[in-house]
Coordinates of C-alpha atoms in Angstrom, one line a residue:
Chain A
M1 CA -29.8 -23.2 -57.5
S2 CA -32.0 -20.9 -55.6
S3 CA -31.1 -22.7 -52.4
A4 CA -27.5 -21.8 -53.0
A5 CA -28.2 -18.2 -53.9
A6 CA -30.2 -17.5 -50.8
P7 CA -27.3 -17.5 -48.3
A8 CA -25.2 -15.4 -50.7
A9 CA -28.0 -12.8 -50.9
R10 CA -28.4 -12.8 -47.1
A11 CA -24.7 -12.3 -46.8
N12 CA -24.9 -9.4 -49.3
S13 CA -27.6 -7.7 -47.4
R14 CA -25.7 -8.2 -44.1
R15 CA -22.7 -6.6 -45.6
S16 CA -24.6 -3.6 -46.7
Q17 CA -25.8 -2.8 -43.2
A18 CA -23.5 -1.8 -40.4
P19 CA -22.7 -4.7 -38.0
R20 CA -25.0 -5.2 -35.1
G21 CA -24.3 -2.9 -32.2
A22 CA -21.9 -0.7 -34.1
S23 CA -23.9 2.4 -33.0
L24 CA -23.0 1.7 -29.4
E25 CA -19.3 1.8 -30.2
A26 CA -19.0 5.5 -29.4
V27 CA -21.0 5.1 -26.2
F28 CA -18.6 2.3 -25.0
E29 CA -15.5 4.3 -25.8
G30 CA -17.1 7.3 -24.1
L31 CA -17.7 5.3 -20.9
C32 CA -14.2 4.0 -20.9
F33 CA -12.8 7.5 -21.4
A34 CA -15.1 8.7 -18.6
A35 CA -13.7 6.0 -16.2
A36 CA -10.2 7.0 -17.0
T37 CA -11.0 10.7 -16.5
A38 CA -12.7 9.8 -13.2
L39 CA -9.4 8.5 -11.8
L40 CA -7.7 11.7 -12.9
A41 CA -10.5 13.7 -11.3
A42 CA -10.2 11.7 -8.0
L43 CA -6.5 12.7 -7.7
G44 CA -7.4 16.3 -8.6
G45 CA -10.3 16.2 -6.2
V46 CA -8.0 15.1 -3.4
L47 CA -5.8 18.1 -4.0
V48 CA -8.6 20.6 -4.4
S49 CA -10.5 19.4 -1.3
L50 CA -7.4 19.6 0.8
V51 CA -6.6 23.1 -0.4
I52 CA -10.2 24.3 0.2
G53 CA -10.5 22.5 3.6
G54 CA -7.1 23.6 4.8
W55 CA -7.3 27.2 3.6
P56 CA -8.5 28.8 6.9
A57 CA -5.5 27.4 8.7
F58 CA -3.0 28.7 6.1
A59 CA -4.8 32.1 6.0
R60 CA -4.7 32.4 9.8
F61 CA -1.2 31.1 10.6
G62 CA 0.6 31.8 7.4
L63 CA 4.2 30.4 7.3
G64 CA 4.1 30.0 11.0
F65 CA 2.0 26.9 10.5
F66 CA 5.1 25.2 9.2
A67 CA 7.6 26.7 11.5
T68 CA 6.1 26.5 15.0
S69 CA 5.4 23.4 17.0
T70 CA 2.6 24.6 19.4
W71 CA -0.4 22.4 18.8
D72 CA -3.0 23.6 21.2
P73 CA -6.7 22.9 20.5
V74 CA -7.7 24.8 23.6
Q75 CA -6.0 28.1 22.7
E76 CA -6.7 27.5 19.0
V77 CA -3.1 27.8 18.0
Y78 CA -1.8 25.3 15.5
G79 CA 1.8 24.9 14.4
A80 CA 2.6 21.8 12.4
A81 CA 6.4 21.6 12.7
G82 CA 6.2 18.7 15.2
P83 CA 4.3 16.3 13.0
I84 CA 6.0 17.4 9.8
V85 CA 9.5 16.8 11.3
G86 CA 8.2 13.5 12.8
T87 CA 7.0 12.3 9.4
L88 CA 10.4 13.1 7.8
I89 CA 12.5 11.6 10.6
T90 CA 10.5 8.3 10.9
A91 CA 10.4 7.9 7.1
T92 CA 14.1 8.5 6.7
L93 CA 15.1 6.3 9.6
A94 CA 12.8 3.6 8.3
L95 CA 14.4 3.8 4.9
M96 CA 17.9 3.6 6.4
I97 CA 16.9 0.4 8.2
A98 CA 14.9 -1.2 5.4
L99 CA 17.3 -0.4 2.5
P100 CA 20.3 -2.7 3.5
I101 CA 17.9 -5.5 4.6
A102 CA 15.8 -5.3 1.4
G103 CA 19.0 -5.2 -0.7
G104 CA 20.3 -8.3 1.2
V105 CA 17.0 -10.1 0.6
A106 CA 17.0 -9.2 -3.1
F107 CA 20.7 -10.2 -3.6
F108 CA 20.1 -13.4 -1.7
L109 CA 17.1 -14.4 -3.9
V110 CA 18.8 -13.5 -7.1
E111 CA 22.4 -14.7 -6.5
L112 CA 22.6 -17.1 -3.6
C113 CA 19.3 -18.9 -3.1
P114 CA 19.0 -22.5 -4.2
S115 CA 16.3 -22.5 -6.9
I116 CA 14.1 -24.8 -4.9
L117 CA 13.8 -22.2 -2.1
R118 CA 13.5 -19.2 -4.4
R119 CA 9.8 -19.3 -4.8
P120 CA 8.8 -20.1 -1.2
I121 CA 11.1 -17.4 0.2
G122 CA 10.0 -14.9 -2.4
T123 CA 6.4 -15.6 -1.6
A124 CA 7.0 -15.3 2.2
V125 CA 8.6 -11.9 1.8
E126 CA 5.7 -10.8 -0.3
L127 CA 3.3 -12.1 2.3
L128 CA 4.9 -9.6 4.7
A129 CA 3.7 -6.9 2.3
G130 CA 0.1 -8.3 2.5
I131 CA -0.3 -8.1 6.3
P132 CA -2.6 -5.2 7.0
S133 CA -1.1 -2.1 8.6
I134 CA -3.3 -2.4 11.7
V135 CA -1.9 -5.8 12.4
Y136 CA 1.6 -4.3 12.3
G137 CA 0.4 -1.7 14.7
M138 CA -1.0 -4.2 17.3
W139 CA 2.0 -6.4 17.0
G140 CA 4.3 -3.3 17.4
L141 CA 2.5 -2.1 20.5
F142 CA 1.8 -5.4 22.3
V143 CA 4.7 -7.6 21.3
F144 CA 7.5 -5.6 19.8
A145 CA 7.4 -2.6 22.2
P146 CA 7.9 -4.5 25.5
A147 CA 10.8 -6.5 24.0
F148 CA 12.3 -3.4 22.5
S149 CA 12.1 -1.5 25.8
R150 CA 13.7 -4.4 27.7
H151 CA 16.4 -5.4 25.3
V152 CA 17.3 -2.3 23.4
E153 CA 16.2 0.9 25.1
L154 CA 17.1 0.3 28.7
P155 CA 20.6 -1.2 28.0
L156 CA 21.4 1.6 25.6
M157 CA 20.2 4.3 28.0
N158 CA 22.2 2.8 30.8
A159 CA 25.3 2.5 28.7
A160 CA 25.2 6.1 27.5
P161 CA 27.8 8.2 29.3
P162 CA 26.1 11.0 31.2
G163 CA 26.5 14.4 29.6
S164 CA 27.6 13.0 26.2
I165 CA 25.9 13.4 22.9
W166 CA 24.8 9.8 23.2
E167 CA 22.7 10.5 26.2
K168 CA 20.9 13.2 24.2
I169 CA 20.3 10.9 21.2
V170 CA 18.9 8.0 23.3
G171 CA 16.8 10.3 25.4
G172 CA 13.1 9.7 26.1
I173 CA 10.9 7.4 28.1
P174 CA 12.0 3.7 27.7
N175 CA 8.5 2.3 27.4
G176 CA 9.1 0.8 24.0
T177 CA 7.2 3.3 21.9
G178 CA 8.5 6.4 20.2
I179 CA 10.3 7.5 17.1
L180 CA 12.8 4.7 16.6
A181 CA 10.2 2.0 17.4
A182 CA 7.9 3.4 14.9
S183 CA 10.7 3.6 12.3
I184 CA 11.6 0.0 12.8
I185 CA 7.9 -1.1 12.4
L186 CA 7.8 1.1 9.3
A187 CA 11.0 -0.5 8.0
I188 CA 9.5 -4.0 8.3
M189 CA 6.4 -2.8 6.4
I190 CA 8.3 -1.2 3.4
L191 CA 11.0 -3.8 3.2
P192 CA 9.0 -6.3 1.1
F193 CA 8.1 -3.6 -1.4
I194 CA 11.6 -2.6 -2.0
A195 CA 13.0 -6.1 -1.9
A196 CA 10.4 -7.4 -4.4
T197 CA 10.9 -4.5 -6.9
L198 CA 14.7 -4.7 -6.6
R199 CA 14.5 -8.4 -7.2
E200 CA 12.4 -8.0 -10.4
L201 CA 14.8 -5.4 -11.6
L202 CA 17.9 -7.6 -11.0
M203 CA 16.2 -10.4 -12.9
T204 CA 16.1 -8.1 -16.0
V205 CA 20.0 -7.9 -16.1
P206 CA 21.1 -9.9 -19.2
A207 CA 22.6 -13.2 -18.2
Q208 CA 25.7 -12.5 -20.3
M209 CA 26.6 -9.5 -18.2
R210 CA 26.5 -11.4 -14.9
E211 CA 28.2 -14.5 -16.4
S212 CA 31.0 -12.5 -18.0
A213 CA 31.7 -10.8 -14.7
Y214 CA 31.8 -14.1 -12.9
G215 CA 34.0 -15.5 -15.8
L216 CA 36.5 -12.7 -15.1
G217 CA 36.8 -14.0 -11.6
A218 CA 34.7 -11.4 -9.9
T219 CA 33.3 -12.4 -6.5
M220 CA 29.5 -12.2 -5.9
R221 CA 29.9 -8.9 -4.0
E222 CA 31.8 -7.4 -7.0
V223 CA 29.2 -8.7 -9.5
V224 CA 26.3 -7.2 -7.5
M225 CA 28.0 -4.0 -6.7
S226 CA 29.8 -3.2 -9.9
V227 CA 27.7 -4.9 -12.6
T228 CA 24.1 -5.8 -11.9
L229 CA 23.2 -3.0 -9.4
P230 CA 24.6 -0.2 -11.6
Y231 CA 22.8 -1.8 -14.6
V232 CA 19.4 -1.2 -12.8
R233 CA 20.5 1.9 -10.9
R234 CA 17.7 4.1 -12.1
G235 CA 14.9 1.6 -11.4
A236 CA 16.5 0.9 -8.0
I237 CA 16.3 4.5 -7.0
G238 CA 12.7 4.5 -8.1
A239 CA 12.0 1.4 -6.0
V240 CA 13.6 3.1 -2.9
M241 CA 11.5 6.2 -3.4
L242 CA 8.4 4.1 -3.7
G243 CA 9.2 2.6 -0.3
L244 CA 9.8 6.1 1.0
G245 CA 6.4 7.2 -0.3
R246 CA 4.8 4.4 1.6
A247 CA 6.6 5.2 4.8
L248 CA 5.6 8.8 4.6
G249 CA 1.9 8.1 4.3
E250 CA 1.6 5.1 6.5
T251 CA -0.9 5.7 9.2
M252 CA -2.3 3.0 11.5
A253 CA 0.9 1.2 12.5
V254 CA 2.6 4.5 13.3
T255 CA -0.4 5.7 15.3
F256 CA -0.2 2.7 17.5
I257 CA 3.5 3.0 18.4
I258 CA 4.8 6.5 18.0
G259 CA 3.5 7.8 21.3
N260 CA 1.5 10.7 19.8
S261 CA 3.1 13.9 21.2
H262 CA 3.1 17.1 19.1
D263 CA 6.4 18.4 20.4
F264 CA 9.7 18.0 18.6
P265 CA 11.1 14.6 19.6
K266 CA 14.1 15.1 21.9
G267 CA 15.7 11.7 21.2
I268 CA 15.1 8.6 19.2
F269 CA 13.2 6.9 22.1
D270 CA 11.1 10.0 22.7
S271 CA 7.5 10.0 21.6
G272 CA 6.5 12.1 18.6
S273 CA 3.8 12.1 15.9
T274 CA 3.6 12.1 12.1
I275 CA 1.1 13.9 9.9
A276 CA -0.9 10.8 9.2
S277 CA -1.0 9.7 12.9
T278 CA -2.1 13.2 14.0
I279 CA -5.0 13.2 11.5
A280 CA -6.0 9.7 12.4
N281 CA -6.1 10.5 16.1
E282 CA -7.8 13.8 16.1
F283 CA -9.9 14.3 13.0
T284 CA -13.2 12.7 14.2
E285 CA -12.7 14.4 17.5
A286 CA -11.7 17.8 16.3
T287 CA -13.1 20.5 18.7
S288 CA -13.5 23.4 16.3
P289 CA -13.6 24.4 12.7
M290 CA -10.1 25.7 13.0
H291 CA -8.9 22.4 14.4
T292 CA -10.4 20.6 11.5
A293 CA -8.9 23.0 9.0
S294 CA -5.5 22.7 10.5
L295 CA -5.7 18.9 10.3
I296 CA -6.7 19.1 6.6
A297 CA -3.9 21.6 6.0
L298 CA -1.6 19.0 7.5
G299 CA -3.1 16.6 5.0
L300 CA -2.2 18.9 2.2
V301 CA 1.4 19.1 3.4
L302 CA 1.5 15.3 3.3
F303 CA -0.1 15.2 -0.1
L304 CA 2.5 17.5 -1.5
I305 CA 5.4 15.6 0.0
T306 CA 4.2 12.2 -1.0
F307 CA 3.1 13.3 -4.5
T308 CA 6.6 14.7 -5.2
V309 CA 8.3 11.5 -4.0
L310 CA 5.9 9.2 -5.8
A311 CA 6.0 11.1 -9.0
L312 CA 9.8 11.0 -9.0
A313 CA 9.7 7.3 -8.2
R314 CA 7.4 6.6 -11.1
L315 CA 9.4 8.6 -13.5
M316 CA 12.6 6.7 -12.4
L317 CA 10.8 3.4 -12.7
R318 CA 9.1 4.1 -16.0
N319 CA 11.7 4.5 -18.6
P320 CA 14.3 1.7 -18.4
V321 CA 12.1 -1.2 -17.4
R322 CA 8.5 -1.3 -16.5
V323 CA 8.0 -3.0 -13.2
Chain B
M1 CA 49.4 -8.2 -13.8
A2 CA 49.2 -11.1 -11.4
A3 CA 46.9 -10.7 -8.5
S4 CA 48.7 -10.8 -5.2
P5 CA 47.6 -13.4 -2.8
A6 CA 46.9 -10.8 -0.2
R7 CA 44.5 -8.9 -2.5
I8 CA 42.7 -12.1 -3.4
A9 CA 42.3 -12.9 0.3
S10 CA 40.9 -9.5 1.1
R11 CA 38.4 -9.8 -1.8
R12 CA 37.4 -13.2 -0.6
A13 CA 36.9 -11.9 2.9
A14 CA 34.9 -8.9 1.7
N15 CA 32.7 -11.3 -0.3
A16 CA 32.2 -13.6 2.7
V17 CA 31.1 -10.7 4.8
F18 CA 28.7 -9.6 2.0
V19 CA 27.2 -13.1 1.6
F20 CA 26.9 -13.4 5.3
F21 CA 24.9 -10.2 5.6
C22 CA 22.7 -11.1 2.6
C23 CA 21.8 -14.4 4.3
L24 CA 21.4 -12.8 7.7
F25 CA 19.0 -10.1 6.4
T26 CA 16.9 -12.7 4.6
V27 CA 16.7 -14.7 7.9
L28 CA 15.7 -11.4 9.7
A29 CA 12.9 -10.7 7.2
L30 CA 11.6 -14.2 7.4
G31 CA 11.9 -14.0 11.2
A32 CA 9.8 -10.9 11.3
L33 CA 7.1 -12.6 9.3
A34 CA 7.2 -15.7 11.5
A35 CA 7.1 -13.5 14.7
I36 CA 4.1 -11.6 13.5
L37 CA 2.2 -14.7 12.3
W38 CA 3.0 -16.4 15.6
S39 CA 1.6 -13.6 17.7
L40 CA -1.4 -13.4 15.5
L41 CA -2.1 -17.1 15.8
S42 CA -1.4 -17.5 19.5
Q43 CA -3.2 -14.3 20.6
G44 CA -6.0 -14.5 17.9
L45 CA -6.8 -18.2 18.4
A46 CA -7.2 -17.6 22.1
G47 CA -9.9 -15.1 21.5
L48 CA -11.6 -16.9 18.7
N49 CA -14.8 -18.8 19.4
L50 CA -18.3 -19.2 18.0
A51 CA -19.6 -16.0 19.7
V52 CA -17.1 -13.9 17.7
F53 CA -19.1 -14.8 14.6
T54 CA -22.6 -14.7 16.0
K55 CA -22.7 -11.8 18.5
S56 CA -22.3 -8.1 18.0
T57 CA -19.6 -5.9 19.6
P58 CA -20.2 -5.8 23.4
A59 CA -19.9 -3.2 26.0
P60 CA -16.7 -3.7 28.1
G61 CA -17.1 -6.6 30.5
S62 CA -20.1 -8.3 28.8
P63 CA -19.8 -11.1 26.4
G64 CA -20.0 -10.4 22.6
G65 CA -18.4 -10.9 19.3
L66 CA -17.6 -9.2 16.0
A67 CA -20.6 -10.3 13.9
N68 CA -21.7 -6.7 13.1
A69 CA -18.2 -5.7 12.2
I70 CA -17.6 -8.8 10.0
V71 CA -20.9 -8.3 8.1
G72 CA -20.2 -4.5 7.8
S73 CA -16.7 -5.2 6.4
I74 CA -18.2 -7.7 3.9
M75 CA -20.8 -5.1 2.8
L76 CA -18.2 -2.4 2.4
G77 CA -16.0 -4.8 0.5
I78 CA -18.8 -5.8 -1.9
F79 CA -19.9 -2.2 -2.6
A80 CA -16.4 -1.0 -3.0
M81 CA -15.3 -3.8 -5.3
A82 CA -18.4 -3.4 -7.5
L83 CA -17.6 0.3 -7.9
A84 CA -13.9 -0.2 -8.3
L85 CA -14.3 -3.0 -10.9
M86 CA -16.6 -0.9 -13.0
V87 CA -14.3 2.1 -13.0
G88 CA -11.0 0.1 -13.0
V89 CA -11.8 -2.3 -15.8
M90 CA -13.3 0.5 -18.0
A91 CA -10.4 2.8 -17.3
G92 CA -7.8 0.1 -17.9
T93 CA -9.6 -0.8 -21.2
W94 CA -9.4 2.8 -22.3
L95 CA -5.7 3.0 -21.6
A96 CA -4.9 -0.3 -23.4
E97 CA -7.3 -0.1 -26.4
Y98 CA -8.1 3.5 -27.1
A99 CA -5.5 5.8 -25.5
G100 CA -2.6 4.5 -27.6
A101 CA 0.4 6.8 -27.2
S102 CA -1.7 9.9 -26.8
R103 CA -0.6 12.6 -24.4
Y104 CA -3.8 12.4 -22.3
G105 CA -3.3 8.7 -22.0
S106 CA 0.2 8.9 -20.6
V107 CA -1.0 11.6 -18.1
V108 CA -3.8 9.3 -16.9
R109 CA -1.4 6.3 -16.7
F110 CA 1.2 8.3 -14.8
L111 CA -1.3 9.8 -12.3
N112 CA -3.0 6.5 -11.8
D113 CA 0.3 5.1 -10.7
V114 CA 0.7 7.9 -8.3
L115 CA -2.9 7.3 -7.0
L116 CA -2.0 3.6 -6.6
S117 CA 0.4 4.4 -3.8
A118 CA -1.1 7.6 -2.4
P119 CA -1.6 7.6 1.4
S120 CA -5.0 6.1 2.1
I121 CA -5.7 8.5 4.9
L122 CA -5.7 11.4 2.3
I123 CA -8.3 9.5 0.3
G124 CA -10.3 9.3 3.5
L125 CA -10.1 13.1 4.0
F126 CA -11.1 13.7 0.4
V127 CA -14.2 11.4 0.7
Y128 CA -15.0 13.1 4.0
E129 CA -15.0 16.5 2.3
L130 CA -17.0 15.1 -0.6
L131 CA -19.6 12.8 0.9
V132 CA -19.6 13.1 4.6
A133 CA -19.4 16.8 5.5
P134 CA -21.9 18.0 2.8
F135 CA -24.5 15.3 3.5
G136 CA -24.3 15.7 7.3
G137 CA -23.1 12.3 8.4
F138 CA -20.9 9.3 8.2
S139 CA -22.2 6.5 6.1
G140 CA -21.3 3.1 4.8
F141 CA -21.6 4.4 1.2
A142 CA -18.9 7.0 1.9
G143 CA -16.7 4.2 3.3
A144 CA -17.3 2.1 0.2
V145 CA -16.4 5.0 -2.1
A146 CA -13.2 5.6 -0.1
L147 CA -12.2 1.9 -0.4
A148 CA -13.2 1.9 -4.1
L149 CA -10.8 4.8 -4.7
I150 CA -8.0 2.8 -3.3
A151 CA -8.9 -0.4 -5.2
A152 CA -9.7 1.1 -8.6
P153 CA -6.1 2.2 -9.5
V154 CA -4.9 -1.4 -8.8
I155 CA -7.5 -2.8 -11.1
T156 CA -6.9 -0.2 -13.8
R157 CA -3.2 -1.0 -13.8
T158 CA -3.6 -4.8 -14.0
T159 CA -6.4 -4.6 -16.6
E160 CA -4.2 -2.4 -18.8
D161 CA -1.3 -4.7 -18.4
V162 CA -3.1 -7.9 -19.2
L163 CA -4.9 -6.4 -22.2
A164 CA -1.6 -5.1 -23.5
I165 CA -0.2 -8.6 -23.6
Q166 CA -3.1 -10.1 -25.6
P167 CA -1.9 -10.9 -29.1
T168 CA -2.7 -8.3 -31.8
T169 CA -3.8 -11.2 -34.1
L170 CA -6.7 -11.8 -31.7
R171 CA -8.0 -8.3 -32.3
E172 CA -7.2 -8.3 -36.0
S173 CA -9.0 -11.6 -36.7
A174 CA -12.1 -10.5 -34.8
V175 CA -12.2 -7.1 -36.5
A176 CA -11.6 -8.8 -39.9
L177 CA -14.9 -10.7 -39.4
G178 CA -16.6 -7.3 -39.2
T179 CA -17.0 -7.3 -35.4
P180 CA -17.3 -3.8 -34.0
L181 CA -14.3 -2.9 -31.8
W182 CA -16.3 -2.7 -28.6
S183 CA -17.7 -6.2 -29.1
V184 CA -14.2 -7.4 -29.8
I185 CA -13.2 -5.9 -26.4
R186 CA -16.2 -7.3 -24.5
K187 CA -16.5 -10.7 -26.0
I188 CA -12.9 -11.6 -26.9
L189 CA -10.3 -9.5 -25.1
W190 CA -12.0 -9.3 -21.7
R191 CA -12.7 -13.0 -21.9
S192 CA -9.2 -14.0 -22.7
A193 CA -7.8 -11.5 -20.1
S194 CA -10.3 -12.5 -17.4
G195 CA -7.8 -14.5 -15.4
G196 CA -5.5 -11.5 -15.2
I197 CA -8.3 -9.1 -14.4
L198 CA -9.5 -11.4 -11.6
T199 CA -6.0 -11.6 -10.1
G200 CA -5.9 -7.8 -10.1
A201 CA -9.3 -7.6 -8.5
L202 CA -8.3 -10.1 -5.8
L203 CA -5.1 -8.1 -5.0
A204 CA -7.1 -5.0 -4.8
F205 CA -9.6 -6.7 -2.5
A206 CA -6.7 -7.9 -0.3
R207 CA -5.4 -4.4 -0.2
I208 CA -8.7 -2.7 0.9
S209 CA -9.9 -5.4 3.4
G210 CA -7.2 -4.3 5.9
E211 CA -7.5 -0.6 5.3
T212 CA -8.4 1.3 8.4
A213 CA -7.4 5.0 8.0
P214 CA -9.9 6.0 5.3
L215 CA -12.8 4.3 7.2
L216 CA -12.2 6.3 10.3
F217 CA -13.6 9.4 8.6
T218 CA -16.2 7.8 6.4
A219 CA -17.9 4.7 7.6
L220 CA -16.9 5.4 11.2
N221 CA -18.2 2.6 13.3
N222 CA -21.5 1.3 14.7
Q223 CA -21.9 -0.6 18.0
F224 CA -24.9 -2.4 16.7
F225 CA -25.8 -4.8 13.9
S226 CA -26.8 -2.8 10.8
L227 CA -27.1 -3.4 7.1
D228 CA -28.0 0.2 6.3
M229 CA -25.3 1.6 4.1
S230 CA -26.6 5.2 4.4
K231 CA -25.7 5.1 8.2
P232 CA -22.4 4.6 9.9
I233 CA -21.5 0.9 9.7
A234 CA -19.4 -1.3 11.9
N235 CA -16.3 -2.7 10.2
L236 CA -13.4 -4.9 11.4
P237 CA -10.5 -2.5 11.0
V238 CA -12.0 0.3 12.9
V239 CA -13.3 -2.0 15.6
I240 CA -9.8 -3.6 16.0
F241 CA -8.3 -0.1 16.2
Q242 CA -10.8 1.0 18.9
F243 CA -10.7 -2.2 20.9
A244 CA -6.9 -2.7 20.7
L245 CA -6.2 0.7 22.2
S246 CA -8.8 0.3 25.0
A247 CA -8.0 -0.6 28.5
Y248 CA -10.3 -3.6 28.7
D249 CA -8.8 -7.1 28.4
D250 CA -11.9 -8.7 26.8
W251 CA -11.9 -5.9 24.1
R252 CA -8.3 -6.5 23.4
R253 CA -8.9 -10.3 23.1
L254 CA -11.6 -9.5 20.5
A255 CA -9.2 -7.1 18.7
W256 CA -6.7 -9.9 18.3
A257 CA -9.4 -12.3 17.1
G258 CA -10.5 -9.6 14.6
A259 CA -6.9 -9.0 13.5
L260 CA -6.4 -12.8 12.9
I261 CA -9.6 -12.9 10.8
V262 CA -8.6 -9.9 8.7
A263 CA -5.0 -11.1 8.2
A264 CA -6.0 -14.6 7.4
S265 CA -8.5 -13.5 4.8
V266 CA -6.1 -11.1 3.3
L267 CA -3.3 -13.7 3.1
A268 CA -5.7 -16.3 1.7
V269 CA -6.9 -13.9 -1.0
T270 CA -3.3 -12.9 -1.8
I271 CA -2.2 -16.6 -2.1
I272 CA -5.2 -17.4 -4.4
A273 CA -4.3 -14.5 -6.6
R274 CA -0.7 -15.6 -6.8
I275 CA -1.7 -19.2 -7.8
L276 CA -4.1 -17.8 -10.4
S277 CA -1.6 -15.5 -11.9
R278 CA 1.0 -18.4 -12.2
E279 CA -1.2 -20.9 -14.0
P280 CA -1.3 -19.4 -17.5
R281 CA 2.5 -18.7 -17.5
R282 CA 3.2 -22.4 -16.9
S283 CA 1.0 -23.9 -19.6

């Protein structure tokens, strides 16, 4: 009798006291909250540190910082129009090149690919995303650039009729580096991100929609263009903007191959610079406080551009389907 | 309305062109991957030998290796991952278990996603302003913090996602036994989500091991072998950058060997992560 009552009494007394460790509950929740807030603070910190660090440059050059392209550490005159324009041009060109290719890869994987090849090809494309940026840079400079110069730049420059608009567009030094070469390398880098996201989105289209379109006699092109792609339109735009965000902020690969000149590029083969490549090249060797401040101010410009693009991308991707 | 044969033919033709380009573009993308891997292997293997792993970075013209950079990269990686795991797992747990649908929770979630793809060079600038300029010098710790800031959002995101798919009954049954919520999280949820969290950590590690830009302004570089995290420390990406752009053939050979080492480890980690993430879905 007493042996049976003992466990019951123990259980009773256990019930009356709070479970072991309950007092630490609030501490744990507080730590988790602090970690989440730390991430928020990091992003805020990036913004604040860039504003503080770049302030001397904005104060001294005002709006001229954005509008002039003289970048002269000797005279202490800094105008950022060259790198800003270079960033926008290379990212846009990269997107124009990557978009059709990424679309093609995604459509191929979803509609055409034999199921046995689907996983290996999907994995291979995603491996392309895993290759570090510096490897793209080396490959771009030592392998891609010589071939690009020989097989694309020289023939195109020779073929352009003198005095025509074409001659202007393909202007520059045919050494394989420059705006277009950097854009192509960037395109290869952002392609797997866009392709993978687009593919995931297309997989979310209900099978009935695709099947009923095929059942009505639509061709594959019509199914993709009029049924499945419009169905994921919003997410697809988000995926593209995510790719654009990456292209805007990409540093090392571009630094290797863009040629690093601060002037406005005169043609697609001319050398230029982007905000990120300028910072990477000059920051540790900045000659004066104003030089450093101008580079940080450039960083702030990049932050504002990419933040806008990425925020829009995330808003687009968030609502319909979470990728 | 019967379709005219001409219209059918033109639709077929348009479709054939479309299919052709889809296939062509896929071949192009795979071709790019093959070309890059081929250059990496052919150039990298040529420069790879035992000295690469045993000797420190040389002056141009003298024999040497990448031992100091490899060790430095491993140290940076360990410190960065330790920091990122602490912050990332806790933050992801807060988002999944405590934040609910609160306004602050959705703000953190949204900005974490932005931080996830923010340009890494800006993270480098931030850490430079925060830890390098005020303390008067580049250091391994600053480099590790910069890398951690890049890895943490990835881990936060995956932790939140895998916790969110744990069944509610798991939580309910544990809480019904009188377990405090924080013990439920630590002993049950984290354990059952550990595979997913590990996958996220591996992906984050793959992402930071090739990062160069943020290290340029934080860990900088060190020509000599050093384990001191409070001083500038050698690391593979920055050494590759410096050596690849140099005019010396032996430095460039080392840069290719380094690039092969970095790329091979990143790809290996990525593949392991993919295999791990596939297992539970299959069973």
